[in-house]
Each structure stands twice: as structure tokens, then as C-alpha cells.
Amino acid sequence: SDSSFQSSQSPVQQDLLRDTLLHSRPNNMNRFAACRKIVRLAVDQKKLAQTRGFANLIGAKAPDFTAMACMEDNTFKEISLSDYAGKPVVMYFYPADFTFVCSSELPGYAELKPEFDKLGAQLIGVSTDTHHVHKAWKNASSELGGLADFDINHPLIGDYTGEVCELYDVIQHGDLDELACRAVFLIDADGTVMAEHRNAAPLGRNTKEALRMLQALKEHETTGKVIPADWTPGGDTMDSTTESVEEYLKKLKSKK
């Protein structure tokens, strides 16, 4: 009931929820929006504690979370980021199931999963749909906008409360829909965010860039070298010295 739900909230949260619910009955969508506001209040404190107030997460520990996911075999399971401690994680956010650009991206990430596996990394997708909607989308025909023709072979988190999106600060602003943007986070085996990338909803990603960044991270961790622009496996790397930069630039110029 409303009263039992409110009793578990702080006084400020109760006031906000009570005001929103009084003005939203019987509109269930507005009631859902009220719950999202409560989550945001709670997450603000959690995010501040976990990210130390940084404007981005680079170099910070990736915020942990627990949420329901539709797994690769279409079963449902509650998973946490900490379940994958000790291995790199590539986590991508997208706006919504049964939409347009998203339908082009998930098959791309799924196709690359064997390459992520070779590097010992876990691939995870996240949107604010429920895990039930994820399952429906995965099993619907292409005529219905579904992905049944593709093997979506990694967990899809159903972040229907928006908590995970808030922790990673990926909700779009301004005139864009209040959904997750197209964000990607590369988290190393120690749980530190080493790369993040964000696109607005209309702009599809190069899914292969997430793999390239993981390969670059592995190269850096293995060799201690720094990784220049547009590097691909087998390419030249650099030491963190002026002499190494000079050598690299001479090679670069000779290729022009």
C-alpha cells in the first residue's frame, strides 16, 4: 500500500512521494514517475559516496549495484557488478528495447562477445526496461522489431527504477527523452573505470570501439606502454618519454 511504502522513506522522501501521488491518481505512469523520484533522492547520496563527487568516473571505483537481469539463456537472475570482481567488465547503456538504433547495436555487441571472452571480460547491457521486456524483445520476430534472429548472448539488466543509470549518470537531459544515453564503461579487473563514452540517443555507436579499448587496456597492463591514437593490436605503442614520442611521430610521418 501507499502508506507502507511511504513509511520506509525519509521525511523528505515521504513528502515528495505524497505530493506526487495525490496529484497523479489514477495515472499509474505518474505513480511510476514518483517512485523514480524517490530512487533519485536515495541514489544521489549513494553516488556521492561512491564516486567522491567526480564529474566523471575515470579513475574512480565503479559503483556497485544489484539488479534483475535477463540472462543469455532467457532466465532471470539478480546480479551485481561485484559478481564479476577480478575480471574486466564492458558495460553499455542504451535507451530502450523495441526501438530503432538500439536494435542495430545489441547484435553488434553480441557478435563481439567471443572476443571479449578471449580477453577474460564480462559484457553487460543496461536499459530502464524491465527484465521481462528484455526477454520479450530478444524473442520477438524482426517484423515486430525484435531480435529473435540474433543470439543476444550476455546479461541485459532491467534497470526499471533507474538506480543503475543514476549511479553512472547516464540519463539524458534537455529536450532528449529522459532515458539512458548510449554510454559505455570499461572497468578493469580491480573495479576501476578506465574509459567511458556517451552518445545521445539518435547517434549509434561503433560497437567495435569497446573491444579496441579493452585490447588497449590489456596491452597497457601487459607491457606498461601507453597506447597512441587509433591503435589496433600489433600497432606501435609508446613509452612515457619525449624520446619515445619523437620516435613514434617520425614513424607516423613516414607513413603519410
Short mmCIF file of N, CA and C in Angstrom, two decimals, residues 89-172:
data_model
loop_
_atom_site.label_atom_id
_atom_site.label_comp_id
_atom_site.label_asym_id
_atom_site.label_seq_id
_atom_site.Cartn_x
_atom_site.Cartn_y
_atom_site.Cartn_z
N VAL A 89 35.14 -5.57 -17.06
CA VAL A 89 33.72 -5.51 -17.44
C VAL A 89 33.54 -4.41 -18.49
N VAL A 90 32.84 -4.75 -19.55
CA VAL A 90 32.39 -3.76 -20.53
C VAL A 90 30.88 -3.64 -20.35
N MET A 91 30.45 -2.50 -19.87
CA MET A 91 29.02 -2.29 -19.59
C MET A 91 28.50 -1.15 -20.45
N TYR A 92 27.49 -1.47 -21.24
CA TYR A 92 26.92 -0.45 -22.12
C TYR A 92 25.47 -0.19 -21.74
N PHE A 93 25.07 1.07 -21.84
CA PHE A 93 23.70 1.51 -21.59
C PHE A 93 23.06 1.88 -22.92
N TYR A 94 21.76 1.69 -23.00
CA TYR A 94 21.03 2.10 -24.21
C TYR A 94 19.64 2.55 -23.81
N PRO A 95 18.96 3.36 -24.65
CA PRO A 95 17.70 3.97 -24.23
C PRO A 95 16.55 3.01 -23.95
N ALA A 96 16.23 2.11 -24.90
CA ALA A 96 15.01 1.31 -24.70
C ALA A 96 14.95 0.14 -25.67
N ASP A 97 14.32 -0.94 -25.21
CA ASP A 97 14.01 -2.08 -26.07
C ASP A 97 12.96 -1.68 -27.12
N PHE A 98 12.90 -2.46 -28.18
CA PHE A 98 11.93 -2.26 -29.26
C PHE A 98 12.04 -0.87 -29.87
N THR A 99 13.24 -0.31 -29.87
CA THR A 99 13.44 0.97 -30.54
C THR A 99 14.42 0.77 -31.69
N PHE A 100 14.89 1.83 -32.24
CA PHE A 100 15.43 1.81 -33.60
C PHE A 100 16.94 1.61 -33.62
N VAL A 101 17.68 2.60 -33.19
CA VAL A 101 19.13 2.47 -33.17
C VAL A 101 19.56 1.33 -32.24
N CYS A 102 18.85 1.17 -31.15
CA CYS A 102 19.19 0.10 -30.19
C CYS A 102 19.14 -1.27 -30.86
N SER A 103 18.20 -1.45 -31.78
CA SER A 103 18.07 -2.74 -32.47
C SER A 103 19.27 -3.04 -33.36
N SER A 104 20.01 -2.00 -33.71
CA SER A 104 21.23 -2.22 -34.51
C SER A 104 22.45 -2.44 -33.63
N GLU A 105 22.40 -1.95 -32.41
CA GLU A 105 23.59 -2.02 -31.55
C GLU A 105 23.73 -3.36 -30.84
N LEU A 106 22.65 -3.89 -30.28
CA LEU A 106 22.78 -5.11 -29.48
C LEU A 106 23.33 -6.28 -30.27
N PRO A 107 22.87 -6.51 -31.52
CA PRO A 107 23.50 -7.59 -32.30
C PRO A 107 24.99 -7.36 -32.52
N GLY A 108 25.38 -6.09 -32.63
CA GLY A 108 26.80 -5.78 -32.80
C GLY A 108 27.62 -6.16 -31.59
N TYR A 109 27.12 -5.80 -30.40
CA TYR A 109 27.84 -6.18 -29.18
C TYR A 109 27.85 -7.71 -29.02
N ALA A 110 26.72 -8.34 -29.32
CA ALA A 110 26.64 -9.80 -29.16
C ALA A 110 27.63 -10.51 -30.08
N GLU A 111 27.79 -9.98 -31.29
CA GLU A 111 28.72 -10.60 -32.23
C GLU A 111 30.16 -10.54 -31.72
N LEU A 112 30.47 -9.51 -30.95
CA LEU A 112 31.83 -9.34 -30.44
C LEU A 112 32.09 -10.10 -29.14
N LYS A 113 31.04 -10.68 -28.55
CA LYS A 113 31.23 -11.31 -27.23
C LYS A 113 32.33 -12.38 -27.21
N PRO A 114 32.48 -13.22 -28.25
CA PRO A 114 33.59 -14.18 -28.20
C PRO A 114 34.96 -13.51 -28.05
N GLU A 115 35.11 -12.31 -28.63
CA GLU A 115 36.37 -11.58 -28.50
C GLU A 115 36.54 -11.05 -27.07
N PHE A 116 35.44 -10.57 -26.48
CA PHE A 116 35.50 -10.16 -25.08
C PHE A 116 35.86 -11.35 -24.19
N ASP A 117 35.27 -12.49 -24.49
CA ASP A 117 35.54 -13.69 -23.70
C ASP A 117 37.02 -14.07 -23.76
N LYS A 118 37.63 -13.95 -24.94
CA LYS A 118 39.04 -14.30 -25.08
C LYS A 118 39.93 -13.44 -24.18
N LEU A 119 39.47 -12.23 -23.92
CA LEU A 119 40.23 -11.30 -23.08
C LEU A 119 39.80 -11.35 -21.62
N GLY A 120 38.93 -12.33 -21.32
CA GLY A 120 38.52 -12.54 -19.93
C GLY A 120 37.56 -11.51 -19.40
N ALA A 121 36.84 -10.82 -20.29
CA ALA A 121 35.96 -9.72 -19.89
C ALA A 121 34.50 -10.15 -19.89
N GLN A 122 33.70 -9.48 -19.06
CA GLN A 122 32.26 -9.69 -18.99
C GLN A 122 31.55 -8.55 -19.71
N LEU A 123 30.64 -8.89 -20.59
CA LEU A 123 29.83 -7.91 -21.32
C LEU A 123 28.45 -7.85 -20.67
N ILE A 124 27.97 -6.62 -20.40
CA ILE A 124 26.66 -6.41 -19.77
C ILE A 124 25.96 -5.26 -20.47
N GLY A 125 24.67 -5.43 -20.77
CA GLY A 125 23.85 -4.35 -21.30
C GLY A 125 22.87 -3.86 -20.24
N VAL A 126 22.49 -2.58 -20.32
CA VAL A 126 21.57 -1.98 -19.33
C VAL A 126 20.62 -1.02 -20.03
N SER A 127 19.34 -1.13 -19.71
CA SER A 127 18.38 -0.08 -20.05
C SER A 127 17.35 0.00 -18.94
N THR A 128 16.44 0.98 -19.02
CA THR A 128 15.44 1.15 -17.97
C THR A 128 14.18 0.33 -18.23
N ASP A 129 14.23 -0.60 -19.17
CA ASP A 129 13.13 -1.56 -19.34
C ASP A 129 13.18 -2.59 -18.20
N THR A 130 12.12 -3.36 -18.04
CA THR A 130 12.17 -4.46 -17.09
C THR A 130 12.87 -5.66 -17.73
N HIS A 131 13.27 -6.59 -16.90
CA HIS A 131 13.88 -7.82 -17.42
C HIS A 131 12.88 -8.63 -18.24
N HIS A 132 11.59 -8.49 -17.93
CA HIS A 132 10.56 -9.18 -18.72
C HIS A 132 10.50 -8.61 -20.14
N VAL A 133 10.60 -7.30 -20.28
CA VAL A 133 10.59 -6.69 -21.60
C VAL A 133 11.84 -7.08 -22.38
N HIS A 134 12.98 -7.16 -21.68
CA HIS A 134 14.19 -7.64 -22.36
C HIS A 134 13.94 -9.01 -22.99
N LYS A 135 13.34 -9.91 -22.23
CA LYS A 135 13.09 -11.26 -22.74
C LYS A 135 12.15 -11.21 -23.94
N ALA A 136 11.11 -10.40 -23.85
CA ALA A 136 10.17 -10.29 -24.97
C ALA A 136 10.86 -9.77 -26.21
N TRP A 137 11.73 -8.76 -26.06
CA TRP A 137 12.43 -8.18 -27.20
C TRP A 137 13.37 -9.20 -27.83
N LYS A 138 14.07 -9.95 -27.00
CA LYS A 138 15.00 -10.94 -27.51
C LYS A 138 14.30 -12.03 -28.31
N ASN A 139 13.04 -12.31 -27.98
CA ASN A 139 12.33 -13.43 -28.60
C ASN A 139 11.30 -13.01 -29.64
N ALA A 140 11.10 -11.71 -29.82
CA ALA A 140 10.15 -11.23 -30.83
C ALA A 140 10.80 -11.26 -32.22
N SER A 141 9.96 -11.46 -33.23
CA SER A 141 10.45 -11.50 -34.61
C SER A 141 10.88 -10.12 -35.07
N SER A 142 11.66 -10.08 -36.13
CA SER A 142 12.11 -8.80 -36.67
C SER A 142 10.94 -7.98 -37.19
N GLU A 143 9.88 -8.67 -37.65
CA GLU A 143 8.68 -7.95 -38.11
C GLU A 143 8.05 -7.13 -36.99
N LEU A 144 8.27 -7.57 -35.75
CA LEU A 144 7.75 -6.85 -34.58
C LEU A 144 8.82 -5.98 -33.93
N GLY A 145 9.95 -5.83 -34.60
CA GLY A 145 11.03 -5.02 -34.03
C GLY A 145 11.89 -5.78 -33.04
N GLY A 146 11.79 -7.12 -33.07
CA GLY A 146 12.51 -7.93 -32.10
C GLY A 146 13.83 -8.46 -32.62
N LEU A 147 14.55 -9.17 -31.75
CA LEU A 147 15.91 -9.63 -32.03
C LEU A 147 16.01 -11.16 -32.10
N ALA A 148 14.91 -11.82 -32.41
CA ALA A 148 14.91 -13.29 -32.40
C ALA A 148 15.90 -13.89 -33.40
N ASP A 149 16.27 -13.13 -34.42
CA ASP A 149 17.22 -13.64 -35.42
C ASP A 149 18.66 -13.58 -34.94
N PHE A 150 18.89 -13.05 -33.74
CA PHE A 150 20.24 -12.88 -33.23
C PHE A 150 20.38 -13.53 -31.86
N ASP A 151 21.59 -13.97 -31.55
CA ASP A 151 21.87 -14.56 -30.25
C ASP A 151 22.39 -13.47 -29.32
N ILE A 152 21.50 -12.95 -28.49
CA ILE A 152 21.91 -11.92 -27.52
C ILE A 152 22.46 -12.66 -26.31
N ASN A 153 23.76 -12.81 -26.31
CA ASN A 153 24.46 -13.81 -25.50
C ASN A 153 25.10 -13.26 -24.23
N HIS A 154 24.49 -12.24 -23.65
CA HIS A 154 25.05 -11.65 -22.44
C HIS A 154 23.90 -11.06 -21.61
N PRO A 155 24.13 -10.81 -20.32
CA PRO A 155 23.04 -10.30 -19.47
C PRO A 155 22.57 -8.92 -19.89
N LEU A 156 21.25 -8.72 -19.82
CA LEU A 156 20.64 -7.41 -20.01
C LEU A 156 19.95 -7.03 -18.71
N ILE A 157 20.45 -5.99 -18.07
CA ILE A 157 19.90 -5.57 -16.78
C ILE A 157 18.63 -4.76 -17.00
N GLY A 158 17.59 -5.09 -16.23
CA GLY A 158 16.34 -4.35 -16.26
C GLY A 158 16.34 -3.29 -15.17
N ASP A 159 16.86 -2.12 -15.50
CA ASP A 159 17.01 -1.05 -14.51
C ASP A 159 15.76 -0.18 -14.48
N TYR A 160 14.61 -0.80 -14.19
CA TYR A 160 13.34 -0.09 -14.31
C TYR A 160 13.16 0.98 -13.24
N THR A 161 13.93 0.94 -12.16
CA THR A 161 13.88 2.02 -11.17
C THR A 161 14.81 3.17 -11.54
N GLY A 162 15.72 2.93 -12.46
CA GLY A 162 16.68 3.95 -12.87
C GLY A 162 17.88 4.07 -11.95
N GLU A 163 18.01 3.19 -10.97
CA GLU A 163 19.08 3.33 -9.98
C GLU A 163 20.46 3.19 -10.61
N VAL A 164 20.64 2.18 -11.47
CA VAL A 164 21.95 1.97 -12.08
C VAL A 164 22.29 3.15 -13.00
N CYS A 165 21.30 3.60 -13.77
CA CYS A 165 21.53 4.74 -14.66
C CYS A 165 21.92 5.99 -13.87
N GLU A 166 21.31 6.18 -12.72
CA GLU A 166 21.64 7.33 -11.89
C GLU A 166 23.05 7.20 -11.30
N LEU A 167 23.41 6.00 -10.88
CA LEU A 167 24.74 5.79 -10.32
C LEU A 167 25.83 6.14 -11.33
N TYR A 168 25.56 5.83 -12.61
CA TYR A 168 26.54 6.09 -13.66
C TYR A 168 26.26 7.37 -14.42
N ASP A 169 25.23 8.11 -13.99
CA ASP A 169 24.93 9.44 -14.53
C ASP A 169 24.78 9.41 -16.05
N VAL A 170 23.91 8.53 -16.55
CA VAL A 170 23.76 8.38 -18.00
C VAL A 170 22.39 8.84 -18.51
N ILE A 171 21.54 9.41 -17.64
CA ILE A 171 20.23 9.87 -18.09
C ILE A 171 20.39 11.14 -18.92
N GLN A 172 19.71 11.17 -20.07
CA GLN A 172 19.81 12.32 -20.97
C GLN A 172 19.12 13.54 -20.38
#
